[in-house]
Short mmCIF file of C-alpha atoms in Angstrom, two decimals:
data_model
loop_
_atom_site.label_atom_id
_atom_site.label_comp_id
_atom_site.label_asym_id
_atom_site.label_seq_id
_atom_site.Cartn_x
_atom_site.Cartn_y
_atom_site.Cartn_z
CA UNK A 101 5.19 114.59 -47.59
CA UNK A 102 4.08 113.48 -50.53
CA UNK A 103 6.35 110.56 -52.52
CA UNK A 104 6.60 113.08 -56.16
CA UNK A 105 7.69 116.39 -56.83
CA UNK A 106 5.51 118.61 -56.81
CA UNK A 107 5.93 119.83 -60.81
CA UNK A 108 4.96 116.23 -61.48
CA UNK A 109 1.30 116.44 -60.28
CA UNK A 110 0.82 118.81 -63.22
CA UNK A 111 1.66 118.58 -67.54
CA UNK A 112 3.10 122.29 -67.84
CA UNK A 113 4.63 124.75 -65.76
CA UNK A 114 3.57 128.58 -66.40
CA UNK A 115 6.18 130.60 -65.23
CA UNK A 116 6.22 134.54 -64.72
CA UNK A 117 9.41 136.25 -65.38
CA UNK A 118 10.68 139.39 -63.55
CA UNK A 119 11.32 138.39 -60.11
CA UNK A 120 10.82 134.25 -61.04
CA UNK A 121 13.35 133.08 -63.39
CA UNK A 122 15.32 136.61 -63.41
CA UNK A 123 15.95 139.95 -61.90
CA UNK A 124 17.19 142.50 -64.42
CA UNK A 125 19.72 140.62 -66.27
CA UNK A 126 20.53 138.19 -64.22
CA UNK A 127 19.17 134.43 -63.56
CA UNK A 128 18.18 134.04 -60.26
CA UNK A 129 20.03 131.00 -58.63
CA UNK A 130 18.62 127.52 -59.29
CA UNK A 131 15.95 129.49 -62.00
CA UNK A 132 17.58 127.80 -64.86
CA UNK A 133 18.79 124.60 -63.86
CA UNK A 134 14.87 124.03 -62.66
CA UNK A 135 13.40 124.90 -65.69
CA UNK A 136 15.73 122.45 -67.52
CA UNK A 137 15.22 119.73 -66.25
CA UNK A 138 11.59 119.76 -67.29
CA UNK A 139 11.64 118.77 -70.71
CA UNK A 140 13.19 115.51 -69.10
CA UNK A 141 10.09 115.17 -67.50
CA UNK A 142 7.80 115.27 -70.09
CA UNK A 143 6.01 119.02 -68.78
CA UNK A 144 5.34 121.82 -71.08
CA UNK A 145 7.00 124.87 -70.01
CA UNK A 146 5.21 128.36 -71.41
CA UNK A 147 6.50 132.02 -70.05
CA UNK A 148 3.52 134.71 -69.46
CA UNK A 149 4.97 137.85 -68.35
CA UNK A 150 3.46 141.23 -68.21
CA UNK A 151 6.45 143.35 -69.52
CA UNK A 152 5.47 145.15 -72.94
CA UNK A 153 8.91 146.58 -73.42
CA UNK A 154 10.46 143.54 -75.49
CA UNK A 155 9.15 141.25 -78.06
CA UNK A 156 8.54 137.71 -77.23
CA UNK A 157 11.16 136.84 -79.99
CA UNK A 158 13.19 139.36 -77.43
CA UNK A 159 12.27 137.93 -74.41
CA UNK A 160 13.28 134.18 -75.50
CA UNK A 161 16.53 134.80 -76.95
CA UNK A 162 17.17 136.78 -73.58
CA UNK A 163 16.36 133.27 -72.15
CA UNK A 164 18.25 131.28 -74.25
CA UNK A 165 21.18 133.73 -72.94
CA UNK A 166 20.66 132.92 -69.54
CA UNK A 167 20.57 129.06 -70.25
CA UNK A 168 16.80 129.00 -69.72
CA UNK A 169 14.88 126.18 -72.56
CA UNK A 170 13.07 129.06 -75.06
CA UNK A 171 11.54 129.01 -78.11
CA UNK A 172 10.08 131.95 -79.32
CA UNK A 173 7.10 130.94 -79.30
CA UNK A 174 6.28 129.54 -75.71
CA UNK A 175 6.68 133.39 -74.58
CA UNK A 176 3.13 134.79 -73.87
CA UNK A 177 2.94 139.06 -73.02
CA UNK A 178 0.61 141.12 -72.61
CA UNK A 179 1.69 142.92 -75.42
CA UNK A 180 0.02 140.76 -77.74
CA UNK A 181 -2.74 140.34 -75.55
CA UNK A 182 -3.68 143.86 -75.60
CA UNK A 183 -3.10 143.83 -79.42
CA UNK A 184 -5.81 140.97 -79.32
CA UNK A 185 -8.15 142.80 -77.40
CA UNK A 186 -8.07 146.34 -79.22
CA UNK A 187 -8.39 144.44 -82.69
CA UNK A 188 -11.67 143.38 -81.55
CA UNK A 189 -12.76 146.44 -80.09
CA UNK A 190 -12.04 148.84 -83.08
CA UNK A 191 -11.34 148.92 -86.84
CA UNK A 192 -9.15 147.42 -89.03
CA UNK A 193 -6.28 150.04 -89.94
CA UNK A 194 -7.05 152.10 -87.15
CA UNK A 195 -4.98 154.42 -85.79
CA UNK A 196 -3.31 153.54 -82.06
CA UNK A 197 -1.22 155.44 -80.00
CA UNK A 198 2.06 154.34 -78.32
CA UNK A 199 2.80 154.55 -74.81
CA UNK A 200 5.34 152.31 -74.79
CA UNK A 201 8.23 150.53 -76.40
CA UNK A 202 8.99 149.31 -80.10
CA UNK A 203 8.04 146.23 -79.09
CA UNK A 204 4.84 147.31 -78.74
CA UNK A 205 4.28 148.89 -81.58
CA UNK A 206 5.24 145.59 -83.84
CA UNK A 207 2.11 143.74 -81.94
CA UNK A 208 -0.17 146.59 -82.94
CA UNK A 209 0.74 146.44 -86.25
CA UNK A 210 0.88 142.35 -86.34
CA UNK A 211 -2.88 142.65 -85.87
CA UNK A 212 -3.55 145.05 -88.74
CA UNK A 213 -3.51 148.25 -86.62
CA UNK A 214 -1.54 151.60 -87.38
CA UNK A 215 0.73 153.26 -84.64
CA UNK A 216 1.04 156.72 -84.45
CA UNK A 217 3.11 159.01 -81.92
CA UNK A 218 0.74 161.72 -81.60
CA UNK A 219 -2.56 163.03 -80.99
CA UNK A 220 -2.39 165.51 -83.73
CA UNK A 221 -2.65 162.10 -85.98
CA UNK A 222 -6.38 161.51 -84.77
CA UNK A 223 -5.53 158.12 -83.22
CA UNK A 224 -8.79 156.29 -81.70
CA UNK A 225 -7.24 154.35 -79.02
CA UNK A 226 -4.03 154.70 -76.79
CA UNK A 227 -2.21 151.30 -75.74
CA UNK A 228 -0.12 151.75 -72.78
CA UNK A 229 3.30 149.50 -72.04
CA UNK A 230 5.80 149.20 -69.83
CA UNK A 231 9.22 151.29 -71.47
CA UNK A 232 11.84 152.22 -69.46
CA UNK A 233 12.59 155.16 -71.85
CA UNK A 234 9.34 156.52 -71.10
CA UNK A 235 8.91 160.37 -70.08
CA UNK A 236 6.77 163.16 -69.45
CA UNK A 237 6.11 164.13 -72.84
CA UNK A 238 4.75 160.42 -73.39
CA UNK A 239 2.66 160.31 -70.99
CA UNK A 240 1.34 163.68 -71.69
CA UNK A 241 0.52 162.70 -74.97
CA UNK A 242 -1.72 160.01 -73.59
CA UNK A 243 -3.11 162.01 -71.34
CA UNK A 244 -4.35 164.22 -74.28
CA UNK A 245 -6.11 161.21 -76.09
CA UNK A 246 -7.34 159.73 -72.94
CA UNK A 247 -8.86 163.52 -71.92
CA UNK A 248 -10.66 163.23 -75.53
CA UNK A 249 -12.59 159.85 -75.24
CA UNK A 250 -10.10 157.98 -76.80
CA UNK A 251 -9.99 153.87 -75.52
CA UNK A 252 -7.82 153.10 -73.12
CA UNK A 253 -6.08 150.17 -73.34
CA UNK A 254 -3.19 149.22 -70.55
CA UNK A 255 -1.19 146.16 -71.75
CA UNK A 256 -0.55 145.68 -67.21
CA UNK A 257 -0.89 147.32 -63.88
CA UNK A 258 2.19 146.16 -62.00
CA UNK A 259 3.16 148.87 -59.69
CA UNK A 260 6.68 147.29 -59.26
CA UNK A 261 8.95 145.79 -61.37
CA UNK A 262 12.38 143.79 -59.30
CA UNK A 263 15.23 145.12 -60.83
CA UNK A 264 18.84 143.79 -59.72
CA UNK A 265 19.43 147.04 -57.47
CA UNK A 266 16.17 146.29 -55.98
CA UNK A 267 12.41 147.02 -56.64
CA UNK A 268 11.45 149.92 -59.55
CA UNK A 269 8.61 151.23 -60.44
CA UNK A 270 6.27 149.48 -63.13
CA UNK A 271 3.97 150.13 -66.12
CA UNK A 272 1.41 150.73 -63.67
CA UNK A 273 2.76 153.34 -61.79
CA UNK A 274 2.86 155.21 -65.41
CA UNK A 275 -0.86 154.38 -65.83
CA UNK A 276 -1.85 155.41 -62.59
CA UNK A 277 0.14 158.71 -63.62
CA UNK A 278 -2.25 158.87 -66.68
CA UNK A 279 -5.34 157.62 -64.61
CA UNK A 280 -4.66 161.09 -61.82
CA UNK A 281 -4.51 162.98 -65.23
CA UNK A 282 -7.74 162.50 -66.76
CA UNK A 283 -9.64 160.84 -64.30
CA UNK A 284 -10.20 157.89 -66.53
CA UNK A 285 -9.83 154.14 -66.07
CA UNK A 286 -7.92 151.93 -68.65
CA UNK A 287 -8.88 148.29 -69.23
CA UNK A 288 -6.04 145.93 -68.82
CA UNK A 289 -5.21 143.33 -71.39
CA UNK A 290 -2.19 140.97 -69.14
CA UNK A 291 -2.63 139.73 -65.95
CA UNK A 292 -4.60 139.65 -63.34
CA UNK A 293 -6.92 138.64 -66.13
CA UNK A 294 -7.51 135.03 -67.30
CA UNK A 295 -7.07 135.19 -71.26
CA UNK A 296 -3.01 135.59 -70.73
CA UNK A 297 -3.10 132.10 -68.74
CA UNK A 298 -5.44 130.43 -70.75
CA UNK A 299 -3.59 131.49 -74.12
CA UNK A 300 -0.57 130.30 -72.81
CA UNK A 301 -2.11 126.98 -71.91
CA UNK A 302 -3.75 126.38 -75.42
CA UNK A 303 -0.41 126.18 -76.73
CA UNK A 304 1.01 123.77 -74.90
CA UNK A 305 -2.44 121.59 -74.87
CA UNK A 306 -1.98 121.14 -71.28
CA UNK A 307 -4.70 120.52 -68.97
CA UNK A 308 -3.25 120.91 -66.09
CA UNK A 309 -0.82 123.73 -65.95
CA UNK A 310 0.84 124.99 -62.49
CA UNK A 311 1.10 128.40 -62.54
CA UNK A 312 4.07 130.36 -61.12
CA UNK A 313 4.80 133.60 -59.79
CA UNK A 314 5.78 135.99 -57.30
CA UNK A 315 3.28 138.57 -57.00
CA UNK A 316 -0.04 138.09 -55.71
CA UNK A 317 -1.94 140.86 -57.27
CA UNK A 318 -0.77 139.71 -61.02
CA UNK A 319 0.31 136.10 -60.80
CA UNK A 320 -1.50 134.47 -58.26
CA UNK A 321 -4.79 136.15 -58.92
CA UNK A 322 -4.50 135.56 -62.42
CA UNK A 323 -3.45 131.79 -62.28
CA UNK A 324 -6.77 132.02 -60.00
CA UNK A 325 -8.72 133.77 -62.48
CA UNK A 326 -7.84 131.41 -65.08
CA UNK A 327 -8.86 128.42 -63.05
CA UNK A 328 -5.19 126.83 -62.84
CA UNK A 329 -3.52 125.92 -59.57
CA UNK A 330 -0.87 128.64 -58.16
CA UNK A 331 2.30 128.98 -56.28
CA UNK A 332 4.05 131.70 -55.04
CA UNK A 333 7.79 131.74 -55.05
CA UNK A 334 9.55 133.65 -52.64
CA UNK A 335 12.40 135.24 -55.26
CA UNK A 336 10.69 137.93 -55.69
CA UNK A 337 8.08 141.48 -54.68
CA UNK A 338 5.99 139.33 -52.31
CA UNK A 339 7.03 137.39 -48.87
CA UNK A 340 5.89 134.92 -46.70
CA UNK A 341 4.00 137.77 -44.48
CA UNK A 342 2.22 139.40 -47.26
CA UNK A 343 1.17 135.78 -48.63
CA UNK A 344 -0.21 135.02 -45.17
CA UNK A 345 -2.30 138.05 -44.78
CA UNK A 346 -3.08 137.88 -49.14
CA UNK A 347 -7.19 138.22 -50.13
CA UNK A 348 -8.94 135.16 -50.71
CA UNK A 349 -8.57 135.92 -54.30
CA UNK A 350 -5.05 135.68 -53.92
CA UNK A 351 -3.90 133.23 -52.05
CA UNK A 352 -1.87 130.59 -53.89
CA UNK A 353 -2.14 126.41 -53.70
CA UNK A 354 1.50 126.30 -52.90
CA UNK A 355 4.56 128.32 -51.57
CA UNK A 356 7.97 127.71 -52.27
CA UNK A 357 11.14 129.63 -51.52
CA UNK A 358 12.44 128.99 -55.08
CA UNK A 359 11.92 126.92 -58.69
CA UNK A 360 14.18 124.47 -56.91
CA UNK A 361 11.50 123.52 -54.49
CA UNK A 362 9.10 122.24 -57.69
CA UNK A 363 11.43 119.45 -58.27
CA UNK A 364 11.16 118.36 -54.38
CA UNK A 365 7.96 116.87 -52.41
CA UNK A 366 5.60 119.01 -51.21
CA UNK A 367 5.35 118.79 -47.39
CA UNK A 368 1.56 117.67 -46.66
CA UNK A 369 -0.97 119.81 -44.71
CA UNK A 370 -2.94 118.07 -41.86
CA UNK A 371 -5.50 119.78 -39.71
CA UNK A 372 -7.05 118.21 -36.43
CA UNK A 373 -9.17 119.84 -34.21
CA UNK A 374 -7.94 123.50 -35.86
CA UNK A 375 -4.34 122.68 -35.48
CA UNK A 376 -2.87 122.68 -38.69
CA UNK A 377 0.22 121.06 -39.40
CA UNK A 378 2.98 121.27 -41.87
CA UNK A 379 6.15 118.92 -41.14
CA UNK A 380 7.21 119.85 -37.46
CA UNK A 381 5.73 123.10 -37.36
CA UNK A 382 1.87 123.97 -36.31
CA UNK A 383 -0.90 126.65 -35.67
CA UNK A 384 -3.84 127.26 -34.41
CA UNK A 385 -6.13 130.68 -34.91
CA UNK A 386 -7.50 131.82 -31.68
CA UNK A 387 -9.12 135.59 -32.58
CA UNK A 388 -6.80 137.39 -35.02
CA UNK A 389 -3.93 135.70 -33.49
CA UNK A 390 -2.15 133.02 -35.27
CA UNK A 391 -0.24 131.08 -32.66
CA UNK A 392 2.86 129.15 -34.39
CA UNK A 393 4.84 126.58 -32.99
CA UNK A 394 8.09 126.62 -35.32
CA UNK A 395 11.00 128.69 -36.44
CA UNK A 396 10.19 131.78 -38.30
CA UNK A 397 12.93 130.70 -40.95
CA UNK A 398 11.28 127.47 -41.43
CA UNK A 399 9.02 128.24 -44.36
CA UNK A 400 7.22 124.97 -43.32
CA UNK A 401 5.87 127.23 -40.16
CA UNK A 402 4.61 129.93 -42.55
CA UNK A 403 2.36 127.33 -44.54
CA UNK A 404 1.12 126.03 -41.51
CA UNK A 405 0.02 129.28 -40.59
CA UNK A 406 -1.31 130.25 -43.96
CA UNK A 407 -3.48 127.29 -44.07
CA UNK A 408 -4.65 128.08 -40.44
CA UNK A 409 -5.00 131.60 -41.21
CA UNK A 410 -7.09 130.86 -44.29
CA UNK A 411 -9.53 128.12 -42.77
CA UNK A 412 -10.34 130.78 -39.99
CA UNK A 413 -10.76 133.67 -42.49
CA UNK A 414 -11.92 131.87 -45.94
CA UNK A 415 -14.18 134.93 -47.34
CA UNK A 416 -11.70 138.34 -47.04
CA UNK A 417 -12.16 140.99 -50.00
CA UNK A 418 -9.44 142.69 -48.65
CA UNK A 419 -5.86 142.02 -47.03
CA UNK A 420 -6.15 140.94 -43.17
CA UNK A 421 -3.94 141.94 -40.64
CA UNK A 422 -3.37 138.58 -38.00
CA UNK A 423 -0.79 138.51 -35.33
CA UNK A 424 1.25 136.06 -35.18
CA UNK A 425 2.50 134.68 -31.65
CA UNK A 426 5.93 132.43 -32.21
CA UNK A 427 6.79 129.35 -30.01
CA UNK A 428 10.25 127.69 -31.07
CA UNK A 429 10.18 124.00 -30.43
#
């Protein structure tokens, strides 16, 4: 292992939300008391979460219920992000359509836009956010603008959002809904792309941000994008299985089961002669089998075979399928 903690190799910590510091409306266990103990440390803390249903000012003060450190300020959506990006792609005072949530609207409007409900008011865009209110006649209504040659902006594409009964549908299964409609593609203003990340990292003037999150195709391959080093924490949509067989594009730098496990050494990763090693547990790729010698509830086995995995099979565009063989010690 290595003698710090891991959150110290870095000057700011960019943490996702939904499924990372909550579920719902509830901390998840450890969430806050990690995030605390930051400021102690001297590391910037920023939050960069794809949900477009609640203001930043919203989000925080959400935060600051659940003990979390949060000024409104060091919250970063993709709600203003796609406000950003459709005030440089049309007019000033232009009219935008709403798929989405109040707090949505107010970002449109903070950059000088107009937001209408309807396409009999001849809007020239349609912005599309996550809104749990959301219903048929909504997304009708985009579909009606979209159909026209209207642009499309999405503010995210998560397919799932963790909820505390369990995993719900996201703001991208209601674009895909659009998307079958029309046949049309929107672009997407949050993550996977870099401009969230790097936004987020401007303001705290840290150069070497960790970035933090629990799903792959939005966190991970957006810290990626943006060039910052990435962990994956286990609290939420993706697991140590779909981590192991994750696209190059997103794998992450670290795993961890929980924020907890920033404020503890990170166990070092030695490979010799194509057995890889992480504390007492190895592997060793031999075809498309990973053959682990460990406990399958030792997350120190999954790393191991992740790093294995991933020097056998560096280039994969798509998500791979290994076998894994177990060997308890």
């Amino acid at each position: 292992m290595t003698e710090v903690p891991l959150i110290s190799l870095f000057d700011a910590l960019l943490a996702d939300l939904d499924g990372v510091v909550y579920a719902g409306q509830h901390a998840i266990p450890g969430a806050v008391d990690s995030l605390q103990q930051l400021e102690g440390l001297g590391i910037g803390l920023g939050y960069v979460t794809n949900n477009a249903s609640r203001t930043p000012a919203q989000v925080a003060a959400h935060l600051r219920e659940l003990g979390a450190p949060a000024d409104d300020d060091q919250v970063v959506s993709s709600s203003q992000a796609a406000a950003e990006l459709l005030a440089s792609l049309v007019a000033p005072g232009a009219r935008v359509l709403i798929t989405g949530s109040p707090a949505l609207a107010q970002e449109i409007e903070l950059v000088g836009l107009t937001p209408v409900y309807s396409q009999d008011e001849d809007p020239v865009a349609v912005v599309q956010g996550f809104n749990p209110g959301i219903g048929w006649k909504d997304l009708a209504e985009a579909a009606y603008v979209v159909s026209a040659g209207a642009l499309w902006i999405a503010t995210n594409t998560d397919m799932s959002i963790p909820q505390a009964r369990g995993i719900a549908p996201g703001n991208g299964t209601l674009v895909a809904a659009v998307a079958a409609a029309t046949g049309q593609t929107p672009r997407v203003a949050g993550k996977p792309e870099a401009p969230l990340f790097h936004a987020a990292a401007k303001r705290l003037a840290a150069d070497r941000p960790l970035v933090v999150g629990d799903r792959l195709d939005t966190d991970i391959l957006g810290g990626n994008n943006a060039g910052f080093a990435t962990v994956a924490v286990l609290t939420g949509v993706d697991t140590t299985a779909t981590i192991l067989a994750a696209r190059t594009a997103e794998r992450p730098d670290y795993i961890i089961n929980s924020l907890s496990d920033l404020h503890r050494p990170y166990p070092a990763l030695d490979d010799t002669d194509g057995t890889h090693r992480c504390g007492a547990s190895t592997a060793r790729v031999s075809g498309d089998t990973i053959h682990v010698s460990g406990s399958k509830r030792d997350l120190d086995s999954w790393r191991a075979a992740c790093a294995a995995w991933w020097t056998a099979v560096p280039d994969a565009a798509l998500p791979t399928e290994p076998k894994l063989e177990w060997r308890n010690h």
